Amino acid sequence: MRFPIEQDWHIALRQQIEEIARRNSDHKKYAQVQDRTQILASGFSEDGLLFAVVTSMKTCLVYDTQHDWKLHRRAFRFPKAPAAITFDRDKSHVIVADRSGNICRYKLDECANSITNVHVDINGEESCYEGEPLLGHMSMVLDVALSDDGRFVLSGDRDEKLRISRYPQSFIIHRFCLGHTSYVSSVCVVAQFAFTSGGDGTIRAWNIEEGTTVAVLDRFAKKPICCMRKYHSAKVDPQEMIKLAIVLDGSAIVNIVTFDARNSLFDVMCELNAPSNMVDVAFCDPHHVVAVTNSSILFGEIKADGRLRVVDGIDDSLVTNLREANNGLPCLEKRIGFDNVGEYQQRKNERIRNRKRKAHDSE
């Protein structure tokens, strides 16, 4: 367990973000910016040596975990609020999806620290924001992931679909994966499989190469899935069993789901109960998970009738930050402002009556 390190990291990260806010704001605005600052998404590189966060200030910070969590490169900004982030396989770029539906990648090598004022955006126009455009959706992108072989970038959006594009030639669409009936907010990749979940309460397994549905788990009574996390280890054969941790929206239960890759079957392995509703979860190892609520950090063993218990000794400042945190995304369910079905049906019936009347008169 590394809770002390995580505590130190969180406090240090908060200080780094506040320092950027102070540099980019005048004295009067600083207090307001500090209160609004929130981490919207984060991710580790595959080897765990780099860690990136994107904030509500439209800023990305990349840290070196092996050198006292110092900035790996200078912070950079986005034109739109970010929604998801991941690294490519060789750690040369960090890939960021934003709420306008665009996905760009940003260099992490030495030349990334040089400042260039002119860049090109996804429309081919000059921009003051750095980043190489990869692809664009017509709606908000909610999650992004790379295939294990680095050939494809996978993106889930608010329009109920998973898009698989070639990487880095992402203007070439490899597959559209359709089947969800609501937004797709979580995308996980293990070997040749992609797993998606979101607002319709189902988990779908896809064959990345073929873009076909392999299996569907519909055991959560259509309740929206808040988050889905995979357990990934080089020692685990993905052809045997794949393990996922699932948290439903407004739920105090972590559902541990397994996927039998040989037989393409889902199964709910067990449920882990917690004292309060959770907002995120992650695997520590194959047998333990750690979860986050709005007031505490929980830890527990994966077993039948298991329970998640509050971790003692968490720094007060971390608890305060958890309580102040809120969901950075707007309501993802689409709203229809009016119902025009009745009006349409009335007009249709009127047209039918008019045709019958004209036909009768012509006789």
mmCIF file of C-alpha atoms in Angstrom, residues 3-295:
data_model
loop_
_atom_site.group_PDB
_atom_site.id
_atom_site.type_symbol
_atom_site.label_atom_id
_atom_site.label_comp_id
_atom_site.label_asym_id
_atom_site.label_seq_id
_atom_site.Cartn_x
_atom_site.Cartn_y
_atom_site.Cartn_z
ATOM 1 C CA PHE A 3 -1.331 5.732 0.836
ATOM 2 C CA PRO A 4 1.250 8.062 2.432
ATOM 3 C CA ILE A 5 2.835 8.649 -0.970
ATOM 4 C CA GLU A 6 -0.552 9.270 -2.537
ATOM 5 C CA GLN A 7 -1.353 11.796 0.184
ATOM 6 C CA ASP A 8 1.913 13.634 -0.391
ATOM 7 C CA TRP A 9 1.276 13.599 -4.120
ATOM 8 C CA HIS A 10 -2.227 15.015 -3.780
ATOM 9 C CA ILE A 11 -1.080 17.886 -1.566
ATOM 10 C CA ALA A 12 1.876 18.638 -3.838
ATOM 11 C CA LEU A 13 -0.353 18.516 -6.889
ATOM 12 C CA ARG A 14 -2.821 20.933 -5.317
ATOM 13 C CA GLN A 15 0.060 23.340 -4.637
ATOM 14 C CA GLN A 16 1.302 23.065 -8.226
ATOM 15 C CA ILE A 17 -2.143 23.860 -9.629
ATOM 16 C CA GLU A 18 -2.597 26.790 -7.272
ATOM 17 C CA GLU A 19 0.790 28.189 -8.302
ATOM 18 C CA ILE A 20 -0.228 28.091 -11.966
ATOM 19 C CA ALA A 21 -3.493 29.816 -11.072
ATOM 20 C CA ARG A 22 -1.547 32.504 -9.220
ATOM 21 C CA ARG A 23 0.738 33.154 -12.193
ATOM 22 C CA ASN A 24 -2.134 33.337 -14.668
ATOM 23 C CA SER A 25 -4.449 35.522 -12.566
ATOM 24 C CA ASP A 26 -4.283 38.889 -10.897
ATOM 25 C CA HIS A 27 -4.450 39.060 -7.112
ATOM 26 C CA LYS A 28 -8.190 39.760 -6.936
ATOM 27 C CA LYS A 29 -9.132 36.841 -9.159
ATOM 28 C CA TYR A 30 -6.768 34.338 -7.541
ATOM 29 C CA ALA A 31 -9.082 33.342 -4.689
ATOM 30 C CA GLN A 32 -11.939 32.674 -7.111
ATOM 31 C CA VAL A 33 -9.707 30.632 -9.443
ATOM 32 C CA GLN A 34 -8.390 28.615 -6.497
ATOM 33 C CA ASP A 35 -11.921 27.699 -5.422
ATOM 34 C CA ARG A 36 -12.919 26.637 -8.941
ATOM 35 C CA THR A 37 -9.835 24.541 -9.750
ATOM 36 C CA GLN A 38 -10.628 20.860 -10.079
ATOM 37 C CA ILE A 39 -8.971 17.808 -11.604
ATOM 38 C CA LEU A 40 -11.213 16.527 -14.419
ATOM 39 C CA ALA A 41 -9.207 13.491 -15.563
ATOM 40 C CA SER A 42 -5.864 11.795 -14.963
ATOM 41 C CA GLY A 43 -3.781 8.853 -16.103
ATOM 42 C CA PHE A 44 -0.472 7.014 -15.723
ATOM 43 C CA SER A 45 1.817 5.959 -18.538
ATOM 44 C CA GLU A 46 1.975 2.205 -19.088
ATOM 45 C CA ASP A 47 5.185 1.853 -17.033
ATOM 46 C CA GLY A 48 3.938 4.190 -14.287
ATOM 47 C CA LEU A 49 6.836 6.636 -14.701
ATOM 48 C CA LEU A 50 4.689 9.550 -15.876
ATOM 49 C CA PHE A 51 1.403 10.861 -14.500
ATOM 50 C CA ALA A 52 -0.795 13.458 -16.204
ATOM 51 C CA VAL A 53 -3.773 15.476 -14.997
ATOM 52 C CA VAL A 54 -6.090 17.899 -16.762
ATOM 53 C CA THR A 55 -7.926 20.538 -14.771
ATOM 54 C CA SER A 56 -10.967 22.769 -14.955
ATOM 55 C CA MET A 57 -8.550 25.612 -15.749
ATOM 56 C CA LYS A 58 -8.079 23.905 -19.167
ATOM 57 C CA THR A 59 -4.513 23.068 -18.171
ATOM 58 C CA CYS A 60 -2.481 19.852 -18.412
ATOM 59 C CA LEU A 61 0.358 18.967 -16.034
ATOM 60 C CA VAL A 62 2.641 15.961 -16.584
ATOM 61 C CA TYR A 63 4.673 14.688 -13.626
ATOM 62 C CA ASP A 64 7.728 12.458 -13.331
ATOM 63 C CA THR A 65 6.871 9.932 -10.603
ATOM 64 C CA GLN A 66 10.515 8.864 -10.170
ATOM 65 C CA HIS A 67 11.900 12.349 -9.471
ATOM 66 C CA ASP A 68 9.874 13.763 -6.580
ATOM 67 C CA TRP A 69 6.825 14.285 -8.798
ATOM 68 C CA LYS A 70 8.450 17.196 -10.608
ATOM 69 C CA LEU A 71 6.932 18.533 -13.815
ATOM 70 C CA HIS A 72 8.146 16.453 -16.760
ATOM 71 C CA ARG A 73 7.465 19.315 -19.161
ATOM 72 C CA ARG A 74 5.973 22.782 -18.924
ATOM 73 C CA ALA A 75 2.230 22.993 -18.365
ATOM 74 C CA PHE A 76 0.084 23.705 -21.408
ATOM 75 C CA ARG A 77 -3.474 24.830 -22.027
ATOM 76 C CA PHE A 78 -6.461 23.795 -24.154
ATOM 77 C CA PRO A 79 -9.053 25.884 -26.000
ATOM 78 C CA LYS A 80 -11.899 23.768 -24.553
ATOM 79 C CA ALA A 81 -12.420 21.956 -21.255
ATOM 80 C CA PRO A 82 -10.760 18.506 -21.279
ATOM 81 C CA ALA A 83 -12.696 15.316 -20.582
ATOM 82 C CA ALA A 84 -10.200 12.418 -20.799
ATOM 83 C CA ILE A 85 -6.465 11.778 -21.086
ATOM 84 C CA THR A 86 -4.123 8.882 -21.854
ATOM 85 C CA PHE A 87 -0.512 8.244 -22.945
ATOM 86 C CA ASP A 88 0.653 6.580 -26.133
ATOM 87 C CA ARG A 89 2.738 3.424 -25.872
ATOM 88 C CA ASP A 90 6.214 4.985 -26.153
ATOM 89 C CA LYS A 91 5.400 7.972 -23.872
ATOM 90 C CA SER A 92 6.264 10.411 -26.642
ATOM 91 C CA HIS A 93 2.808 11.997 -26.520
ATOM 92 C CA VAL A 94 -0.126 12.507 -24.200
ATOM 93 C CA ILE A 95 -3.555 12.240 -25.857
ATOM 94 C CA VAL A 96 -6.367 14.517 -24.649
ATOM 95 C CA ALA A 97 -10.069 14.551 -25.547
ATOM 96 C CA ASP A 98 -12.135 17.676 -24.953
ATOM 97 C CA ARG A 99 -15.806 18.507 -24.556
ATOM 98 C CA SER A 100 -16.120 19.937 -28.050
ATOM 99 C CA GLY A 101 -15.461 16.450 -29.452
ATOM 100 C CA ASN A 102 -11.842 16.950 -30.539
ATOM 101 C CA ILE A 103 -8.893 14.704 -29.681
ATOM 102 C CA CYS A 104 -5.318 16.023 -29.924
ATOM 103 C CA ARG A 105 -1.917 14.757 -28.891
ATOM 104 C CA TYR A 106 0.877 16.748 -27.232
ATOM 105 C CA LYS A 107 4.618 16.117 -27.335
ATOM 106 C CA LEU A 108 6.458 15.083 -24.176
ATOM 107 C CA ASP A 109 10.066 15.206 -25.440
ATOM 108 C CA GLU A 110 12.601 17.991 -24.910
ATOM 109 C CA CYS A 111 11.306 20.170 -27.736
ATOM 110 C CA ALA A 112 7.945 20.309 -25.942
ATOM 111 C CA ASN A 113 9.467 22.836 -23.535
ATOM 112 C CA SER A 114 10.141 25.308 -26.337
ATOM 113 C CA ILE A 115 7.432 27.918 -26.849
ATOM 114 C CA THR A 116 5.900 28.347 -30.305
ATOM 115 C CA ASN A 117 3.164 30.913 -30.752
ATOM 116 C CA VAL A 118 1.638 29.609 -33.996
ATOM 117 C CA HIS A 119 -0.069 26.230 -34.255
ATOM 118 C CA VAL A 120 -2.756 24.680 -36.452
ATOM 119 C CA ASP A 121 -6.099 23.526 -35.054
ATOM 120 C CA ILE A 122 -8.331 20.669 -36.242
ATOM 121 C CA ASN A 123 -9.942 22.957 -38.862
ATOM 122 C CA GLY A 124 -6.561 23.814 -40.407
ATOM 123 C CA GLU A 125 -6.608 27.350 -39.054
ATOM 124 C CA GLU A 126 -3.898 29.108 -37.053
ATOM 125 C CA SER A 127 -4.213 28.731 -33.296
ATOM 126 C CA CYS A 128 -2.320 29.871 -30.215
ATOM 127 C CA TYR A 129 -2.870 26.448 -28.604
ATOM 128 C CA GLU A 130 -0.332 23.722 -29.192
ATOM 129 C CA GLY A 131 -1.259 20.145 -30.000
ATOM 130 C CA GLU A 132 -1.507 17.921 -33.058
ATOM 131 C CA PRO A 133 -5.168 17.295 -34.024
ATOM 132 C CA LEU A 134 -6.030 13.609 -34.357
ATOM 133 C CA LEU A 135 -9.788 13.356 -34.871
ATOM 134 C CA GLY A 136 -13.117 14.972 -34.128
ATOM 135 C CA HIS A 137 -16.550 13.788 -33.005
ATOM 136 C CA MET A 138 -19.873 15.523 -33.558
ATOM 137 C CA SER A 139 -20.542 15.348 -29.809
ATOM 138 C CA MET A 140 -18.666 15.427 -26.507
ATOM 139 C CA VAL A 141 -15.924 12.785 -26.146
ATOM 140 C CA LEU A 142 -16.140 11.193 -22.689
ATOM 141 C CA ASP A 143 -13.247 8.717 -22.703
ATOM 142 C CA VAL A 144 -10.269 7.776 -24.842
ATOM 143 C CA ALA A 145 -7.915 4.775 -24.856
ATOM 144 C CA LEU A 146 -5.209 3.221 -27.015
ATOM 145 C CA SER A 147 -5.126 -0.403 -28.136
ATOM 146 C CA ASP A 148 -2.431 -2.544 -26.523
ATOM 147 C CA ASP A 149 -0.480 -2.729 -29.780
ATOM 148 C CA GLY A 150 -0.731 1.051 -30.269
ATOM 149 C CA ARG A 151 -2.406 0.735 -33.684
ATOM 150 C CA PHE A 152 -5.782 2.195 -32.756
ATOM 151 C CA VAL A 153 -7.219 5.024 -30.695
ATOM 152 C CA LEU A 154 -10.654 4.289 -29.206
ATOM 153 C CA SER A 155 -13.059 7.063 -28.217
ATOM 154 C CA GLY A 156 -16.475 6.926 -26.566
ATOM 155 C CA ASP A 157 -18.885 9.822 -26.919
ATOM 156 C CA ARG A 158 -22.216 11.211 -25.831
ATOM 157 C CA ASP A 159 -23.883 9.948 -29.015
ATOM 158 C CA GLU A 160 -23.945 6.316 -27.872
ATOM 159 C CA LYS A 161 -21.036 5.043 -29.956
ATOM 160 C CA LEU A 162 -17.482 3.760 -29.732
ATOM 161 C CA ARG A 163 -15.228 4.926 -32.540
ATOM 162 C CA ILE A 164 -12.054 3.015 -33.443
ATOM 163 C CA SER A 165 -9.565 5.024 -35.511
ATOM 164 C CA ARG A 166 -6.081 4.247 -36.737
ATOM 165 C CA TYR A 167 -3.248 5.819 -34.787
ATOM 166 C CA PRO A 168 -1.675 8.226 -35.519
ATOM 167 C CA GLN A 169 -3.455 8.464 -38.921
ATOM 168 C CA SER A 170 -6.694 8.982 -37.028
ATOM 169 C CA PHE A 171 -8.535 10.519 -39.981
ATOM 170 C CA ILE A 172 -8.928 6.874 -41.078
ATOM 171 C CA ILE A 173 -11.896 5.379 -39.237
ATOM 172 C CA HIS A 174 -11.362 1.672 -38.659
ATOM 173 C CA ARG A 175 -14.739 0.823 -37.107
ATOM 174 C CA PHE A 176 -17.858 2.340 -35.562
ATOM 175 C CA CYS A 177 -19.183 0.156 -32.733
ATOM 176 C CA LEU A 178 -22.921 0.692 -32.233
ATOM 177 C CA GLY A 179 -25.222 -0.904 -29.678
ATOM 178 C CA HIS A 180 -25.361 1.334 -26.622
ATOM 179 C CA THR A 181 -28.606 3.246 -26.139
ATOM 180 C CA SER A 182 -27.069 6.068 -24.095
ATOM 181 C CA TYR A 183 -23.745 7.870 -23.696
ATOM 182 C CA VAL A 184 -20.466 5.889 -23.551
ATOM 183 C CA SER A 185 -18.431 7.228 -20.622
ATOM 184 C CA SER A 186 -15.867 4.455 -19.966
ATOM 185 C CA VAL A 187 -13.565 2.671 -22.419
ATOM 186 C CA CYS A 188 -11.115 -0.044 -21.298
ATOM 187 C CA VAL A 189 -8.800 -2.079 -23.530
ATOM 188 C CA VAL A 190 -7.308 -5.489 -22.732
ATOM 189 C CA ALA A 191 -5.525 -7.404 -25.509
ATOM 190 C CA GLN A 192 -7.856 -7.593 -28.548
ATOM 191 C CA PHE A 193 -10.935 -6.622 -26.543
ATOM 192 C CA ALA A 194 -12.504 -3.237 -25.803
ATOM 193 C CA PHE A 195 -14.983 -2.838 -22.941
ATOM 194 C CA THR A 196 -17.469 0.030 -22.843
ATOM 195 C CA SER A 197 -20.093 1.220 -20.367
ATOM 196 C CA GLY A 198 -22.157 4.306 -19.666
ATOM 197 C CA GLY A 199 -25.663 5.626 -19.312
ATOM 198 C CA ASP A 200 -27.617 2.538 -20.380
ATOM 199 C CA GLY A 201 -26.229 0.391 -17.544
ATOM 200 C CA THR A 202 -24.767 -2.288 -19.814
ATOM 201 C CA ILE A 203 -21.186 -3.464 -20.319
ATOM 202 C CA ARG A 204 -20.232 -4.434 -23.842
ATOM 203 C CA ALA A 205 -17.193 -6.355 -25.027
ATOM 204 C CA TRP A 206 -15.979 -5.655 -28.564
ATOM 205 C CA ASN A 207 -13.476 -7.241 -30.900
ATOM 206 C CA ILE A 208 -11.274 -4.269 -31.795
ATOM 207 C CA GLU A 209 -10.091 -5.607 -35.149
ATOM 208 C CA GLU A 210 -13.554 -6.579 -36.394
ATOM 209 C CA GLY A 211 -15.620 -3.968 -34.538
ATOM 210 C CA THR A 212 -18.191 -6.587 -33.532
ATOM 211 C CA THR A 213 -19.985 -7.154 -30.232
ATOM 212 C CA VAL A 214 -18.533 -10.161 -28.427
ATOM 213 C CA ALA A 215 -20.706 -10.142 -25.287
ATOM 214 C CA VAL A 216 -23.139 -7.938 -23.358
ATOM 215 C CA LEU A 217 -23.725 -7.795 -19.590
ATOM 216 C CA ASP A 218 -27.126 -6.389 -18.629
ATOM 217 C CA ARG A 219 -27.432 -7.097 -14.914
ATOM 218 C CA PHE A 220 -27.672 -3.612 -13.399
ATOM 219 C CA ALA A 221 -31.337 -2.720 -14.054
ATOM 220 C CA LYS A 222 -30.433 -0.008 -16.600
ATOM 221 C CA LYS A 223 -28.783 2.135 -13.914
ATOM 222 C CA PRO A 224 -26.035 4.408 -15.310
ATOM 223 C CA ILE A 225 -22.499 3.179 -14.695
ATOM 224 C CA CYS A 226 -20.378 5.839 -13.009
ATOM 225 C CA CYS A 227 -16.993 4.258 -13.721
ATOM 226 C CA MET A 228 -15.413 1.057 -14.992
ATOM 227 C CA ARG A 229 -11.796 0.088 -14.306
ATOM 228 C CA LYS A 230 -9.781 -2.892 -15.516
ATOM 229 C CA TYR A 231 -7.145 -4.964 -13.786
ATOM 230 C CA HIS A 232 -4.157 -5.185 -16.075
ATOM 231 C CA SER A 233 -0.926 -7.064 -15.492
ATOM 232 C CA ALA A 234 1.638 -8.557 -17.839
ATOM 233 C CA LYS A 235 1.545 -11.702 -15.690
ATOM 234 C CA VAL A 236 -2.157 -12.263 -16.353
ATOM 235 C CA ASP A 237 -3.101 -14.091 -19.550
ATOM 236 C CA PRO A 238 -5.908 -12.034 -21.134
ATOM 237 C CA GLN A 239 -7.091 -15.172 -22.908
ATOM 238 C CA GLU A 240 -8.047 -16.704 -19.578
ATOM 239 C CA MET A 241 -9.955 -14.155 -17.471
ATOM 240 C CA ILE A 242 -10.301 -10.379 -17.508
ATOM 241 C CA LYS A 243 -11.396 -8.561 -14.353
ATOM 242 C CA LEU A 244 -13.350 -5.279 -14.211
ATOM 243 C CA ALA A 245 -14.487 -3.108 -11.289
ATOM 244 C CA ILE A 246 -17.855 -1.403 -11.780
ATOM 245 C CA VAL A 247 -19.499 1.390 -9.767
ATOM 246 C CA LEU A 248 -23.063 2.460 -10.551
ATOM 247 C CA ASP A 249 -24.103 6.084 -10.301
ATOM 248 C CA GLY A 250 -25.052 6.913 -6.696
ATOM 249 C CA SER A 251 -24.084 3.442 -5.456
ATOM 250 C CA ALA A 252 -22.188 2.234 -2.382
ATOM 251 C CA ILE A 253 -21.286 -1.084 -4.032
ATOM 252 C CA VAL A 254 -18.308 -2.103 -6.168
ATOM 253 C CA ASN A 255 -19.281 -4.881 -8.571
ATOM 254 C CA ILE A 256 -16.374 -7.113 -9.577
ATOM 255 C CA VAL A 257 -17.092 -8.462 -13.059
ATOM 256 C CA THR A 258 -15.108 -11.128 -14.890
ATOM 257 C CA PHE A 259 -14.967 -11.781 -18.619
ATOM 258 C CA ASP A 260 -14.113 -15.258 -19.867
ATOM 259 C CA ALA A 261 -12.236 -14.478 -23.071
ATOM 260 C CA ARG A 262 -12.256 -18.060 -24.321
ATOM 261 C CA ASN A 263 -16.033 -18.446 -24.117
ATOM 262 C CA SER A 264 -16.971 -14.737 -24.442
ATOM 263 C CA LEU A 265 -18.997 -14.732 -21.223
ATOM 264 C CA PHE A 266 -19.489 -12.100 -18.520
ATOM 265 C CA ASP A 267 -20.120 -12.943 -14.877
ATOM 266 C CA VAL A 268 -20.561 -10.896 -11.704
ATOM 267 C CA MET A 269 -17.932 -12.337 -9.375
ATOM 268 C CA CYS A 270 -18.910 -10.501 -6.164
ATOM 269 C CA GLU A 271 -20.167 -7.263 -4.642
ATOM 270 C CA LEU A 272 -18.110 -5.173 -2.230
ATOM 271 C CA ASN A 273 -20.177 -2.967 0.076
ATOM 272 C CA ALA A 274 -19.048 0.441 1.323
ATOM 273 C CA PRO A 275 -20.342 2.829 4.012
ATOM 274 C CA SER A 276 -21.119 5.589 1.477
ATOM 275 C CA ASN A 277 -21.546 6.209 -2.248
ATOM 276 C CA MET A 278 -18.401 6.021 -4.360
ATOM 277 C CA VAL A 279 -17.177 8.206 -7.199
ATOM 278 C CA ASP A 280 -14.191 6.157 -8.400
ATOM 279 C CA VAL A 281 -12.432 2.820 -7.921
ATOM 280 C CA ALA A 282 -9.145 1.173 -8.925
ATOM 281 C CA PHE A 283 -7.384 -2.164 -8.534
ATOM 282 C CA CYS A 284 -4.372 -2.340 -6.215
ATOM 283 C CA ASP A 285 -3.643 -5.935 -7.260
ATOM 284 C CA PRO A 286 -5.768 -8.920 -8.392
ATOM 285 C CA HIS A 287 -7.213 -9.336 -4.901
ATOM 286 C CA HIS A 288 -7.712 -5.778 -3.567
ATOM 287 C CA VAL A 289 -9.372 -2.530 -4.649
ATOM 288 C CA VAL A 290 -9.230 1.050 -3.438
ATOM 289 C CA ALA A 291 -12.204 3.397 -3.831
ATOM 290 C CA VAL A 292 -12.853 7.109 -3.360
ATOM 291 C CA THR A 293 -15.941 8.756 -1.878
ATOM 292 C CA ASN A 294 -16.653 12.441 -1.267
ATOM 293 C CA SER A 295 -15.303 12.139 2.271
#
